[in-house]
């Protein structure tokens, strides 16, 4: 399938989104892709996600993490349509604007499809997994279908991004229990954005605690995510197996202390190039 027109033009990012992102560690950007654009990209992305699916077990045979969603990693190097979506300059420019940096690189993408009857996504912090020497990582989370509140939209512990690591919790039953206790103790407000339209996007910071309820609807919650970090970021310590896995998968050839600028980490937006 050939790639639809690139999503490279500018989006007028409201100041309120920038302010919310910085204060609360998450925001919602409405209509980052139009319904028409989503309609053009969705078939190719769904096809790529289905081809990359490796877990075909019934829900009942999976653990909590496995029930949360079908997770298809890094579609962009293998599929033209996914590449055009993931490398969108429009999306990357918004990520850079929220972070307040001139240029961002790609870490990786993921399709996260929460099946009908799929379980909750336990509380977790993404940056637990990432060997990146910065607190300024950011994830775009964009549904390819309209998401009703019963389909498992994301919920965020507002303000939690300021606290850095809250413990070495991989996503699972333990993270759900322990981090719920932290949310209760610290009295962080838990925010979700209710119903979302296909093409709306939430953005959250790498240390922002987040979770999602199960999908109680009869429809698949089809979501694409893209993770960015500021250009110039260095590789951090490989201090546990998850970070070694991530380095090998997304930063191959890069050692701790090196610039995180591997073959699979293109600069997706650079203000300097745009100006020239
Ligand atoms: O889609 C979900 O349920 C969870 C997504 C998530 O954890 C993330 O994008 O960081």
CSV table of C-alpha atoms and ligand atoms in Angstrom, one decimal:
chain,number,residue,atom,x,y,z
A,1,UNK,CA,0.0,0.0,0.0
A,2,UNK,CA,1.5,3.4,-0.9
A,3,UNK,CA,1.8,6.1,1.6
A,4,UNK,CA,-0.8,8.8,1.8
A,5,UNK,CA,0.2,12.5,1.6
A,6,UNK,CA,2.6,13.4,4.4
A,7,UNK,CA,1.3,15.0,7.6
A,8,UNK,CA,3.9,17.8,7.5
A,9,UNK,CA,2.1,21.1,7.7
A,10,UNK,CA,1.9,23.2,10.8
A,11,UNK,CA,-0.7,22.7,13.6
A,12,UNK,CA,-1.5,25.8,15.6
A,13,UNK,CA,-0.7,24.4,19.1
A,14,UNK,CA,-2.8,26.3,21.7
A,15,UNK,CA,-0.8,27.9,24.5
A,16,UNK,CA,-3.2,26.3,27.0
A,17,UNK,CA,-1.9,22.8,25.8
A,18,UNK,CA,1.7,23.9,26.4
A,19,UNK,CA,0.8,25.2,29.8
A,20,UNK,CA,-1.2,22.1,30.8
A,21,UNK,CA,1.6,19.8,29.6
A,22,UNK,CA,4.2,21.6,31.6
A,23,UNK,CA,2.1,21.9,34.8
A,24,UNK,CA,0.4,18.5,34.7
A,25,UNK,CA,2.7,16.3,32.6
A,26,UNK,CA,0.0,15.6,30.0
A,27,UNK,CA,-2.4,17.4,27.6
A,28,UNK,CA,-5.0,16.8,24.9
A,29,UNK,CA,-4.5,18.2,21.4
A,30,UNK,CA,-7.8,18.1,19.6
A,31,UNK,CA,-7.9,17.3,15.9
A,32,UNK,CA,-4.1,16.9,15.4
A,33,UNK,CA,-5.1,14.7,12.4
A,34,UNK,CA,-8.3,15.4,10.6
A,35,UNK,CA,-11.0,12.7,10.2
A,36,UNK,CA,-10.2,12.5,6.5
A,37,UNK,CA,-6.4,12.0,7.2
A,38,UNK,CA,-7.1,9.3,9.8
A,39,UNK,CA,-9.4,7.6,7.2
A,40,UNK,CA,-6.6,7.6,4.7
A,41,UNK,CA,-3.9,6.3,7.1
A,42,UNK,CA,-5.9,3.8,9.2
A,43,UNK,CA,-6.3,0.9,6.8
A,44,UNK,CA,-2.5,0.7,6.1
A,45,UNK,CA,-1.6,1.1,9.8
A,46,UNK,CA,-4.2,-1.6,10.8
A,47,UNK,CA,-2.8,-3.9,8.1
A,48,UNK,CA,0.8,-3.3,9.4
A,49,UNK,CA,-0.3,-3.9,13.0
A,50,UNK,CA,-2.0,-7.1,12.1
A,51,UNK,CA,1.0,-8.3,10.2
A,52,UNK,CA,3.2,-7.5,13.3
A,53,UNK,CA,0.9,-9.2,15.8
A,54,UNK,CA,2.7,-12.0,17.6
A,55,UNK,CA,0.4,-12.8,20.5
A,56,UNK,CA,-2.5,-14.9,19.3
A,57,UNK,CA,-3.5,-16.4,22.6
A,58,UNK,CA,-7.1,-15.9,23.8
A,59,UNK,CA,-7.4,-13.1,26.4
A,60,UNK,CA,-8.1,-15.7,29.2
A,61,UNK,CA,-4.6,-17.2,28.7
A,62,UNK,CA,-2.7,-14.0,29.1
A,63,UNK,CA,-1.4,-12.1,32.2
A,64,UNK,CA,-2.5,-8.6,33.1
A,65,UNK,CA,0.0,-6.9,30.8
A,66,UNK,CA,-1.0,-9.2,27.9
A,67,UNK,CA,-4.7,-8.5,28.4
A,68,UNK,CA,-4.2,-4.7,28.4
A,69,UNK,CA,-3.5,-4.4,24.7
A,70,UNK,CA,-2.0,-6.0,21.7
A,71,UNK,CA,1.4,-4.3,21.4
A,72,UNK,CA,3.0,-4.1,18.0
A,73,UNK,CA,6.3,-2.3,18.1
A,74,UNK,CA,8.1,-0.1,15.6
A,75,UNK,CA,6.0,-0.4,12.5
A,76,UNK,CA,7.7,2.5,10.7
A,77,UNK,CA,10.8,0.8,9.4
A,78,UNK,CA,8.8,-1.9,7.7
A,79,UNK,CA,5.6,-0.3,6.4
A,80,UNK,CA,5.3,2.8,4.1
A,81,UNK,CA,2.0,4.0,5.6
A,82,UNK,CA,3.1,3.6,9.2
A,83,UNK,CA,6.4,5.4,8.2
A,84,UNK,CA,4.5,8.4,6.8
A,85,UNK,CA,2.4,8.6,9.9
A,86,UNK,CA,5.1,8.1,12.5
A,87,UNK,CA,7.6,10.5,10.8
A,88,UNK,CA,5.0,13.2,10.5
A,89,UNK,CA,6.6,16.6,10.9
A,90,UNK,CA,3.3,18.1,12.1
A,91,UNK,CA,3.2,15.6,15.1
A,92,UNK,CA,6.9,16.1,15.8
A,93,UNK,CA,6.7,19.8,15.8
A,94,UNK,CA,3.9,19.7,18.4
A,95,UNK,CA,6.0,17.3,20.5
A,96,UNK,CA,8.9,19.8,20.3
A,97,UNK,CA,6.6,22.7,21.1
A,98,UNK,CA,5.3,20.9,24.2
A,99,UNK,CA,8.8,20.1,25.4
A,100,UNK,CA,10.1,23.6,24.5
A,101,UNK,CA,13.0,22.2,22.5
A,102,UNK,CA,14.2,23.1,19.0
A,103,UNK,CA,14.5,19.5,17.6
A,104,UNK,CA,13.2,16.0,18.5
A,105,UNK,CA,14.3,12.5,17.5
A,106,UNK,CA,12.2,9.4,17.2
A,107,UNK,CA,12.6,6.7,19.9
A,108,UNK,CA,10.0,4.3,18.6
A,109,UNK,CA,6.4,3.8,17.7
A,110,UNK,CA,3.8,1.3,18.9
A,111,UNK,CA,0.3,0.2,17.9
A,112,UNK,CA,-1.6,-0.4,21.1
A,113,UNK,CA,-4.9,-2.1,20.3
A,114,UNK,CA,-7.1,-2.8,23.3
A,115,UNK,CA,-9.4,-5.6,22.3
A,116,UNK,CA,-13.1,-5.8,23.2
A,117,UNK,CA,-13.1,-7.3,26.7
A,118,UNK,CA,-9.4,-6.4,27.1
A,119,UNK,CA,-8.2,-5.6,30.6
A,120,UNK,CA,-6.9,-2.5,32.3
A,121,UNK,CA,-3.5,-1.0,31.6
A,122,UNK,CA,-1.8,-0.9,35.0
A,123,UNK,CA,-0.3,2.3,36.4
A,124,UNK,CA,3.2,2.7,35.2
A,125,UNK,CA,5.9,5.2,34.2
A,126,UNK,CA,7.3,4.8,30.7
A,127,UNK,CA,10.7,6.1,31.5
A,128,UNK,CA,11.4,3.2,33.8
A,129,UNK,CA,12.0,1.3,30.5
A,130,UNK,CA,14.0,3.9,28.7
A,131,UNK,CA,17.8,4.3,28.9
A,132,UNK,CA,17.7,8.0,28.0
A,133,UNK,CA,19.6,10.7,30.0
A,134,UNK,CA,16.8,13.2,30.1
A,135,UNK,CA,13.5,13.8,31.9
A,136,UNK,CA,12.1,15.3,28.7
A,137,UNK,CA,10.6,12.4,26.8
A,138,UNK,CA,7.1,12.6,25.4
A,139,UNK,CA,4.6,10.2,24.0
A,140,UNK,CA,1.9,11.0,21.4
A,141,UNK,CA,-1.1,8.7,21.8
A,142,UNK,CA,-3.6,9.0,19.0
A,143,UNK,CA,-6.7,6.9,18.5
A,144,UNK,CA,-7.5,5.8,14.9
A,145,UNK,CA,-11.1,5.3,15.9
A,146,UNK,CA,-13.5,7.4,18.0
A,147,UNK,CA,-12.9,6.3,21.6
A,148,UNK,CA,-15.8,6.3,24.0
A,149,UNK,CA,-15.2,6.3,27.8
A,150,UNK,CA,-15.9,2.6,28.0
A,151,UNK,CA,-13.2,1.7,25.5
A,152,UNK,CA,-10.2,2.4,27.8
A,153,UNK,CA,-9.0,5.9,27.2
A,154,UNK,CA,-5.8,7.0,29.1
A,155,UNK,CA,-5.9,8.5,32.6
A,156,UNK,CA,-3.0,10.5,34.1
A,157,UNK,CA,-1.9,11.3,37.6
A,158,UNK,CA,-1.5,15.1,37.1
A,159,UNK,CA,1.7,16.5,38.4
A,160,UNK,CA,3.4,13.1,38.9
A,161,UNK,CA,6.0,13.9,36.2
A,162,UNK,CA,7.8,16.3,38.5
A,163,UNK,CA,8.8,13.5,40.9
A,164,UNK,CA,11.0,11.4,38.6
A,165,UNK,CA,11.1,7.7,39.2
A,166,UNK,CA,8.6,6.5,41.8
A,167,UNK,CA,10.1,3.0,42.0
A,168,UNK,CA,11.3,0.2,39.7
A,169,UNK,CA,8.0,-1.1,38.6
A,170,UNK,CA,7.5,-2.9,35.3
A,171,UNK,CA,4.0,-2.8,34.1
A,172,UNK,CA,1.8,-5.4,35.8
A,173,UNK,CA,-0.2,-6.3,38.9
A,174,UNK,CA,2.5,-5.0,41.3
A,175,UNK,CA,2.8,-1.6,39.5
A,176,UNK,CA,-1.0,-1.2,39.5
A,177,UNK,CA,-1.2,-1.8,43.3
A,178,UNK,CA,1.9,0.0,44.4
A,179,UNK,CA,1.5,3.1,42.2
A,180,UNK,CA,-2.2,3.4,43.0
A,181,UNK,CA,-1.1,3.7,46.7
A,182,UNK,CA,1.4,6.4,45.7
A,183,UNK,CA,-1.3,8.3,43.7
A,184,UNK,CA,-3.6,8.1,46.8
A,185,UNK,CA,-0.9,9.2,49.2
A,186,UNK,CA,0.2,12.1,47.1
A,187,UNK,CA,-3.4,13.1,46.3
A,188,UNK,CA,-2.5,13.6,42.6
A,189,UNK,CA,-5.7,14.3,40.7
A,190,UNK,CA,-6.4,11.6,38.1
A,191,UNK,CA,-7.4,13.1,34.8
A,192,UNK,CA,-8.9,11.6,31.7
A,193,UNK,CA,-10.3,13.5,28.8
A,194,UNK,CA,-13.6,11.5,28.3
A,195,UNK,CA,-14.6,10.7,24.7
A,196,UNK,CA,-11.9,11.3,22.1
A,197,UNK,CA,-12.3,11.5,18.3
A,198,UNK,CA,-10.1,9.7,15.9
A,199,UNK,CA,-7.2,12.1,15.2
A,200,UNK,CA,-7.2,13.7,18.7
A,201,UNK,CA,-4.0,13.1,20.5
A,202,UNK,CA,-2.9,13.0,24.1
A,203,UNK,CA,0.7,13.7,25.0
A,204,UNK,CA,2.3,12.6,28.2
A,205,UNK,CA,5.8,13.0,29.7
A,206,UNK,CA,8.0,9.9,30.3
A,207,UNK,CA,7.6,10.1,34.1
A,208,UNK,CA,3.9,10.9,34.2
A,209,UNK,CA,2.0,8.1,35.9
A,210,UNK,CA,-0.7,6.8,33.7
A,211,UNK,CA,-3.1,3.9,33.3
A,212,UNK,CA,-6.3,3.0,31.3
A,213,UNK,CA,-9.4,1.0,32.2
A,214,UNK,CA,-10.4,-2.1,30.4
A,215,UNK,CA,-12.3,-2.0,27.1
A,216,UNK,CA,-15.9,-2.8,28.0
A,217,UNK,CA,-17.2,-2.0,24.5
A,218,UNK,CA,-17.6,-4.4,21.5
A,219,UNK,CA,-15.0,-2.4,19.5
A,220,UNK,CA,-11.3,-2.5,19.2
A,221,UNK,CA,-9.6,0.6,20.7
A,222,UNK,CA,-7.0,1.2,17.9
A,223,UNK,CA,-4.3,3.6,19.0
A,224,UNK,CA,-0.9,4.6,17.5
A,225,UNK,CA,1.8,6.0,19.8
A,226,UNK,CA,5.0,7.8,18.8
A,227,UNK,CA,7.7,8.5,21.4
A,228,UNK,CA,10.1,11.4,21.0
A,229,UNK,CA,13.1,12.9,22.9
A,230,UNK,CA,15.1,16.1,22.4
A,231,UNK,CA,17.9,15.9,19.9
A,232,UNK,CA,21.2,15.9,21.8
A,233,UNK,CA,20.0,13.5,24.5
A,234,UNK,CA,22.5,10.9,25.6
A,235,UNK,CA,22.1,7.2,26.3
A,236,UNK,CA,21.7,6.6,30.1
A,237,UNK,CA,22.8,3.7,32.2
A,238,UNK,CA,21.7,0.1,31.2
A,239,UNK,CA,20.9,-0.6,34.8
A,240,UNK,CA,18.3,-3.2,34.5
A,241,UNK,CA,17.2,-5.8,31.9
A,242,UNK,CA,14.3,-3.7,30.5
A,243,UNK,CA,16.7,-0.9,29.7
A,244,UNK,CA,19.2,-3.3,28.1
A,245,UNK,CA,16.3,-4.6,26.0
A,246,UNK,CA,15.3,-1.1,24.9
A,247,UNK,CA,18.9,-0.1,24.1
A,248,UNK,CA,19.3,-3.2,21.9
A,249,UNK,CA,15.9,-2.7,20.3
A,250,UNK,CA,15.7,1.1,19.7
A,251,UNK,CA,19.3,2.4,20.2
A,252,UNK,CA,21.3,-0.4,18.7
A,253,UNK,CA,25.0,0.4,18.6
A,254,UNK,CA,24.7,3.2,21.1
A,255,UNK,CA,26.6,2.9,24.4
A,256,UNK,CA,25.8,4.8,27.7
A,257,UNK,CA,27.1,8.3,27.3
A,258,UNK,CA,26.8,8.3,23.5
A,259,UNK,CA,24.4,10.6,21.8
A,260,UNK,CA,21.1,8.7,21.4
A,261,UNK,CA,21.3,9.1,17.7
A,262,UNK,CA,21.2,5.6,16.2
A,263,UNK,CA,20.1,4.6,12.7
A,264,UNK,CA,16.5,4.2,13.9
A,265,UNK,CA,16.4,7.6,15.6
A,266,UNK,CA,15.9,10.2,12.9
A,267,UNK,CA,15.4,13.8,13.7
A,268,UNK,CA,11.7,14.3,12.9
A,269,UNK,CA,11.6,18.0,13.5
A,270,UNK,CA,14.3,20.7,13.6
A,271,UNK,CA,13.3,24.3,13.9
A,272,UNK,CA,16.6,25.4,12.4
A,273,UNK,CA,15.9,23.4,9.2
A,274,UNK,CA,12.4,24.8,9.0
A,275,UNK,CA,13.6,28.3,9.2
A,276,UNK,CA,16.2,27.9,6.4
B,1,LIG,O1,-2.8,2.5,25.5
B,1,LIG,C1,-2.7,2.2,26.7
B,1,LIG,O2,-3.6,1.6,27.3
B,1,LIG,C2,-1.5,2.5,27.5
B,1,LIG,C3,-0.6,3.4,26.7
B,1,LIG,C4,0.7,3.7,27.4
B,1,LIG,O3,1.0,3.2,28.4
B,1,LIG,C5,1.6,4.6,26.7
B,1,LIG,O4,1.4,5.0,25.6
B,1,LIG,O5,2.6,5.0,27.3
